[in-house]
Amino acid sequence: MREFNCPYCRTQLAFEQIECVGCRMPAVFDPNRIAMVRSEEVESCSNRQIIGCNWCRVSNRYYCESCSLTRVIPSTANSRNVWLWKRVEQAKRRLLYDLRRLRLPLCSKQGMQVSFEILSDEHGPVLTGHRAGLITLNLAEADDVERESRRVSMRETYRTLLGHFRHEIGYFYWYVLIDEARLHAPFRLVFGDETNSYDDALAAYYARQDRSHDPASHISLYATSHPWEDWAETFAHFLHIVATLDSLAGLPLSLETRARETLRDPYLESDFDALLDLWSPLARSINVLNRSLGLAEAYPFDISPAVKGKLHLVHMALVAFRNRA
Ligand SMILES: [Zn+2]
Ligand SMILES: [Zn+2]
């Protein structure tokens, strides 16, 4: 995501900032204009005070577009929950920004509506997942220590809040981009037959002793469990790629003409190869930079030819959807 500018003094503002560091004026983001706007022109989201939501209200509502989609919030009786909820909503706003830039709807033709519930597991286990547009997120995933310990115990190379959201929303867009678009045949050719029992596949996946996977065929171990999981993982990676390329657009680097064209709007780039040609050296570069700082690789994944084919189908389905709309 590119940086934004303060509408009063033009200082650069990050997406999450609630106040300009230059002039101390409030920073309010308007998702319709995809810009920071003057606070006197709009009403701020009612969650601004409690969790620092910096979006403006949807007209006639108390909340912004993002907060309005959260149906259930954790108990705000303890301050830790509030702090974790704040982090969850920050990641969620980045997801909604991606969806807006991709011009994707939040409601399917069959009436399925994207919504969220953020639940604390204080009173029982909470499974992060998706059901008919409703995304459930376990609040504990916002706790760095908790999430990192889960990542290690599940032998994952990458686990983030934003990654969870980009993965879970993938199921909803399977219905919109594949099912409603009648693209089952190409989907099955590339990802496999999704009519195989999902419950059986997941049970077999969790019972599996061998936790290795072949990176030539799947982007992650979890993607091997069922074609739907493979799609959701691949969809998340497509979002990682276009969002990170969008950030590249704002950096002071000299780039060739074709690259600059792609970076004008990576979310809407129609040439898939142009996206990947930019992404591969960028992913390698951020990994090298991270290692120089003693950090883990930012993008610990390999895009093999098979995975590239899957990403290409995601891109094709997105372009086809936009052309129909
Ligand atoms: Zn300012
Ligand atoms: Zn809000």
XYZ file of C-alpha atoms and ligand atoms in Angstrom:
327
model
C 0.000 0.000 0.000
C 1.339 3.407 -0.878
C 1.722 6.173 1.686
C -0.793 8.964 1.952
C -0.438 12.696 2.478
C -1.851 14.938 5.160
C -4.592 17.042 3.501
C -3.452 20.082 5.544
C 0.349 20.086 5.261
C 1.165 17.251 2.776
C 3.348 15.358 5.294
C 3.428 11.651 4.456
C 1.053 9.571 6.544
C 0.928 5.836 7.012
C -2.431 4.119 6.575
C -2.927 3.546 10.321
C -1.933 7.007 11.572
C -4.614 8.905 13.448
C -2.720 12.170 13.689
C -0.315 14.001 11.385
C 3.204 14.180 12.841
C 3.772 17.449 10.931
C 0.787 19.616 11.880
C -0.916 17.486 14.580
C -4.217 17.609 12.735
C -6.392 14.474 12.846
C -5.797 11.961 10.062
C -9.069 10.574 8.654
C -9.160 8.076 5.803
C -12.014 8.038 3.322
C -12.208 4.626 1.592
C -14.405 6.050 -1.181
C -11.761 8.562 -2.200
C -8.857 6.284 -1.139
C -7.238 9.291 0.533
C -6.721 11.068 3.822
C -9.320 13.845 3.994
C -9.934 16.953 6.080
C -11.609 15.992 9.340
C -14.163 18.809 9.066
C -15.477 17.361 5.775
C -16.446 13.982 7.237
C -17.610 12.313 10.454
C -15.121 10.004 12.134
C -15.901 6.375 12.909
C -17.265 5.962 16.445
C -14.497 3.448 17.167
C -11.882 6.186 16.766
C -11.595 6.853 20.520
C -11.582 3.265 21.719
C -9.439 1.474 19.104
C -7.978 4.306 17.017
C -9.987 3.540 13.883
C -9.032 6.361 11.498
C -11.710 5.787 8.839
C -14.672 8.080 8.257
C -18.251 7.015 8.918
C -20.549 5.564 6.322
C -23.331 8.173 5.968
C -26.228 7.636 8.424
C -24.188 5.178 10.469
C -22.026 5.431 13.560
C -19.230 3.327 12.177
C -16.959 3.184 9.155
C -17.294 0.625 6.381
C -14.795 -1.687 8.068
C -16.095 -1.501 11.660
C -19.706 -1.867 10.385
C -18.821 -5.320 9.054
C -17.761 -6.583 12.499
C -20.846 -8.285 13.934
C -19.320 -9.494 17.192
C -16.498 -7.902 19.165
C -14.723 -9.363 22.201
C -15.632 -8.180 25.680
C -14.173 -4.706 26.202
C -14.223 -5.156 29.998
C -10.488 -5.813 30.046
C -7.915 -3.542 28.436
C -5.926 -6.407 26.915
C -8.920 -7.413 24.797
C -9.333 -3.825 23.613
C -5.661 -3.602 22.679
C -5.795 -6.896 20.732
C -9.084 -5.933 19.055
C -7.410 -2.710 17.886
C -4.680 -4.722 16.145
C -7.249 -7.009 14.524
C -9.205 -4.062 13.117
C -6.005 -2.477 11.784
C -5.239 -5.611 9.784
C -8.863 -5.856 8.656
C -8.844 -2.313 7.269
C -5.850 -3.270 5.129
C -7.836 -6.208 3.794
C -10.806 -3.970 2.970
C -8.470 -1.547 1.239
C -7.202 -4.431 -0.960
C -10.774 -5.454 -1.832
C -11.741 -1.915 -2.762
C -8.675 -1.497 -4.970
C -9.511 -4.818 -6.672
C -13.118 -3.570 -7.112
C -14.483 -6.674 -5.451
C -17.994 -6.690 -3.942
C -18.718 -7.479 -0.284
C -21.939 -9.268 -1.228
C -22.307 -12.205 -3.611
C -25.014 -12.560 -6.285
C -26.653 -15.202 -4.099
C -26.833 -12.710 -1.238
C -23.872 -13.923 0.811
C -22.506 -10.929 2.752
C -18.973 -10.448 4.068
C -18.987 -9.964 7.843
C -16.676 -10.630 10.764
C -16.757 -11.840 14.341
C -13.751 -11.378 16.590
C -13.960 -13.796 19.470
C -11.859 -14.301 22.560
C -11.089 -17.902 23.564
C -11.274 -17.122 27.308
C -14.471 -19.177 27.600
C -13.757 -21.949 25.111
C -11.871 -22.701 21.900
C -12.372 -20.372 18.915
C -11.497 -21.585 15.455
C -10.447 -18.975 12.928
C -12.403 -19.762 9.778
C -15.048 -18.867 7.203
C -18.698 -19.821 6.770
C -20.936 -18.310 4.087
C -19.226 -14.902 4.135
C -18.802 -14.747 7.923
C -15.152 -14.701 8.960
C -14.355 -15.705 12.534
C -11.041 -14.620 13.966
C -9.595 -15.773 17.270
C -8.555 -12.633 19.174
C -5.460 -14.466 20.500
C -3.968 -14.269 16.990
C -3.358 -10.555 17.669
C -1.044 -11.440 20.560
C 2.488 -11.726 19.119
C 3.685 -14.298 21.642
C 0.609 -16.475 21.182
C 0.640 -16.261 17.373
C 4.372 -16.950 17.128
C 4.064 -19.978 19.378
C 1.253 -21.325 17.183
C 3.336 -20.652 14.082
C 6.265 -22.640 15.467
C 4.132 -25.509 16.769
C 2.365 -25.803 13.406
C 5.692 -25.524 11.553
C 4.534 -22.594 9.472
C 6.973 -20.146 7.898
C 4.542 -17.232 7.960
C 1.630 -16.339 10.254
C 0.195 -12.833 10.499
C -3.184 -11.238 11.204
C -3.330 -9.785 7.716
C -2.387 -13.192 6.306
C -5.321 -14.767 8.176
C -7.747 -12.230 6.746
C -6.402 -12.555 3.208
C -6.707 -16.341 3.464
C -10.200 -16.482 5.011
C -11.703 -14.001 2.541
C -10.437 -16.316 -0.219
C -13.317 -18.741 0.441
C -15.895 -16.019 -0.064
C -14.268 -15.039 -3.367
C -14.186 -18.663 -4.475
C -18.000 -18.399 -4.573
C -17.943 -15.026 -6.329
C -15.107 -15.592 -8.807
C -15.327 -19.341 -9.490
C -18.712 -20.744 -8.465
C -20.999 -17.912 -9.587
C -18.846 -17.382 -12.694
C -19.151 -21.085 -13.619
C -15.359 -21.461 -13.786
C -15.395 -24.922 -12.172
C -13.671 -26.647 -15.103
C -10.520 -24.481 -15.156
C -10.517 -24.474 -11.336
C -10.498 -28.293 -11.161
C -7.822 -28.503 -13.825
C -5.473 -26.268 -11.823
C -6.434 -26.857 -8.160
C -8.142 -30.268 -8.214
C -11.666 -31.466 -7.486
C -13.249 -29.421 -4.707
C -16.257 -31.772 -4.531
C -14.095 -34.255 -2.574
C -15.231 -34.182 1.053
C -13.708 -31.171 2.759
C -14.186 -32.575 6.277
C -12.502 -35.885 5.380
C -9.614 -34.060 3.684
C -9.024 -31.811 6.708
C -9.241 -34.758 9.140
C -6.677 -36.632 7.026
C -4.476 -33.536 6.888
C -4.374 -33.149 10.688
C -3.774 -36.889 11.163
C -0.824 -36.888 8.774
C 2.498 -37.739 10.451
C 4.686 -36.408 7.656
C 4.605 -32.588 7.892
C 6.810 -31.950 4.857
C 5.415 -30.752 1.547
C 6.619 -30.352 -2.013
C 7.006 -26.600 -2.710
C 6.950 -27.351 -6.434
C 3.232 -28.165 -6.273
C 1.834 -26.051 -3.399
C 2.684 -22.671 -1.902
C 2.379 -24.032 1.665
C 1.810 -27.222 3.597
C -1.748 -26.192 4.446
C -2.516 -25.717 0.750
C -2.034 -29.464 0.260
C -5.056 -30.282 2.470
C -7.909 -29.583 0.008
C -8.391 -27.636 -3.282
C -10.355 -24.939 -1.367
C -7.466 -24.432 1.049
C -5.069 -24.309 -1.877
C -7.245 -21.633 -3.507
C -7.510 -19.630 -0.243
C -3.738 -19.772 0.251
C -3.132 -18.759 -3.358
C -5.710 -15.964 -3.169
C -3.943 -14.630 -0.041
C -0.630 -14.670 -1.900
C -2.125 -12.767 -4.788
C -3.164 -10.063 -2.295
C 0.308 -10.089 -0.682
C 1.840 -9.538 -4.103
C -0.333 -6.683 -5.400
C -0.394 -4.904 -2.013
C 3.389 -5.043 -1.689
C 3.868 -3.888 -5.281
C 1.547 -0.991 -4.477
C 3.960 -0.021 -1.676
C 6.880 -0.236 -4.085
C 5.197 2.393 -6.252
C 5.740 5.048 -3.600
C 9.410 4.308 -2.905
C 12.260 6.450 -4.242
C 13.637 3.880 -6.698
C 14.457 4.212 -10.360
C 12.462 1.727 -12.404
C 12.118 1.003 -16.087
C 9.090 2.268 -18.025
C 7.156 -1.033 -18.104
C 7.596 -1.485 -14.343
C 6.386 2.063 -13.725
C 3.285 1.332 -15.822
C 2.468 -1.753 -13.736
C 3.019 0.184 -10.534
C 0.502 2.828 -11.535
C -2.076 0.317 -10.303
C -0.833 -3.212 -9.568
C -4.306 -4.178 -8.310
C -5.756 -3.615 -11.785
C -2.774 -4.690 -13.918
C -4.182 -6.900 -16.679
C -0.849 -8.507 -17.625
C -0.144 -11.294 -15.128
C 3.467 -11.790 -16.271
C 4.192 -8.098 -15.731
C 3.139 -8.518 -12.083
C 5.276 -11.603 -11.535
C 8.271 -10.111 -13.351
C 8.250 -7.314 -10.785
C 7.368 -9.473 -7.811
C 10.153 -12.082 -8.068
C 13.112 -9.659 -7.751
C 11.222 -7.615 -5.138
C 10.526 -10.684 -2.961
C 14.171 -11.710 -3.217
C 15.273 -8.169 -2.291
C 13.088 -7.801 0.794
C 14.288 -11.198 2.003
C 17.926 -10.186 1.573
C 17.283 -6.883 3.374
C 15.558 -8.643 6.249
C 18.413 -11.127 6.637
C 20.883 -8.212 6.746
C 18.951 -6.863 9.711
C 18.998 -10.225 11.475
C 15.304 -10.773 10.802
C 13.495 -13.736 9.320
C 12.650 -13.587 5.620
C 9.630 -11.376 4.962
C 8.381 -13.646 2.162
C 9.594 -17.191 2.913
C 7.952 -18.763 -0.141
C 8.915 -20.117 -3.496
C 6.743 -19.408 -6.507
C 7.220 -22.574 -8.565
C 5.791 -22.888 -12.110
C 2.778 -24.820 -10.715
C 2.097 -22.172 -8.058
C 2.489 -19.486 -10.718
C -0.204 -21.273 -12.744
C -2.529 -21.140 -9.730
C -1.863 -17.435 -9.157
C -2.546 -16.913 -12.843
C -5.993 -18.478 -12.478
C -6.773 -16.165 -9.530
C -5.732 -13.213 -11.693
C -7.735 -14.453 -14.672
C -10.860 -14.899 -12.520
C -10.448 -11.366 -11.109
C -10.039 -9.819 -14.562
C -13.031 -11.787 -15.902
C -15.132 -10.595 -12.951
C -14.212 -6.947 -13.536
C -14.918 -7.245 -17.262
C -18.399 -8.634 -16.542
C -19.056 -5.879 -14.005
Zn -0.280 17.605 8.529
Zn -14.067 2.163 12.053
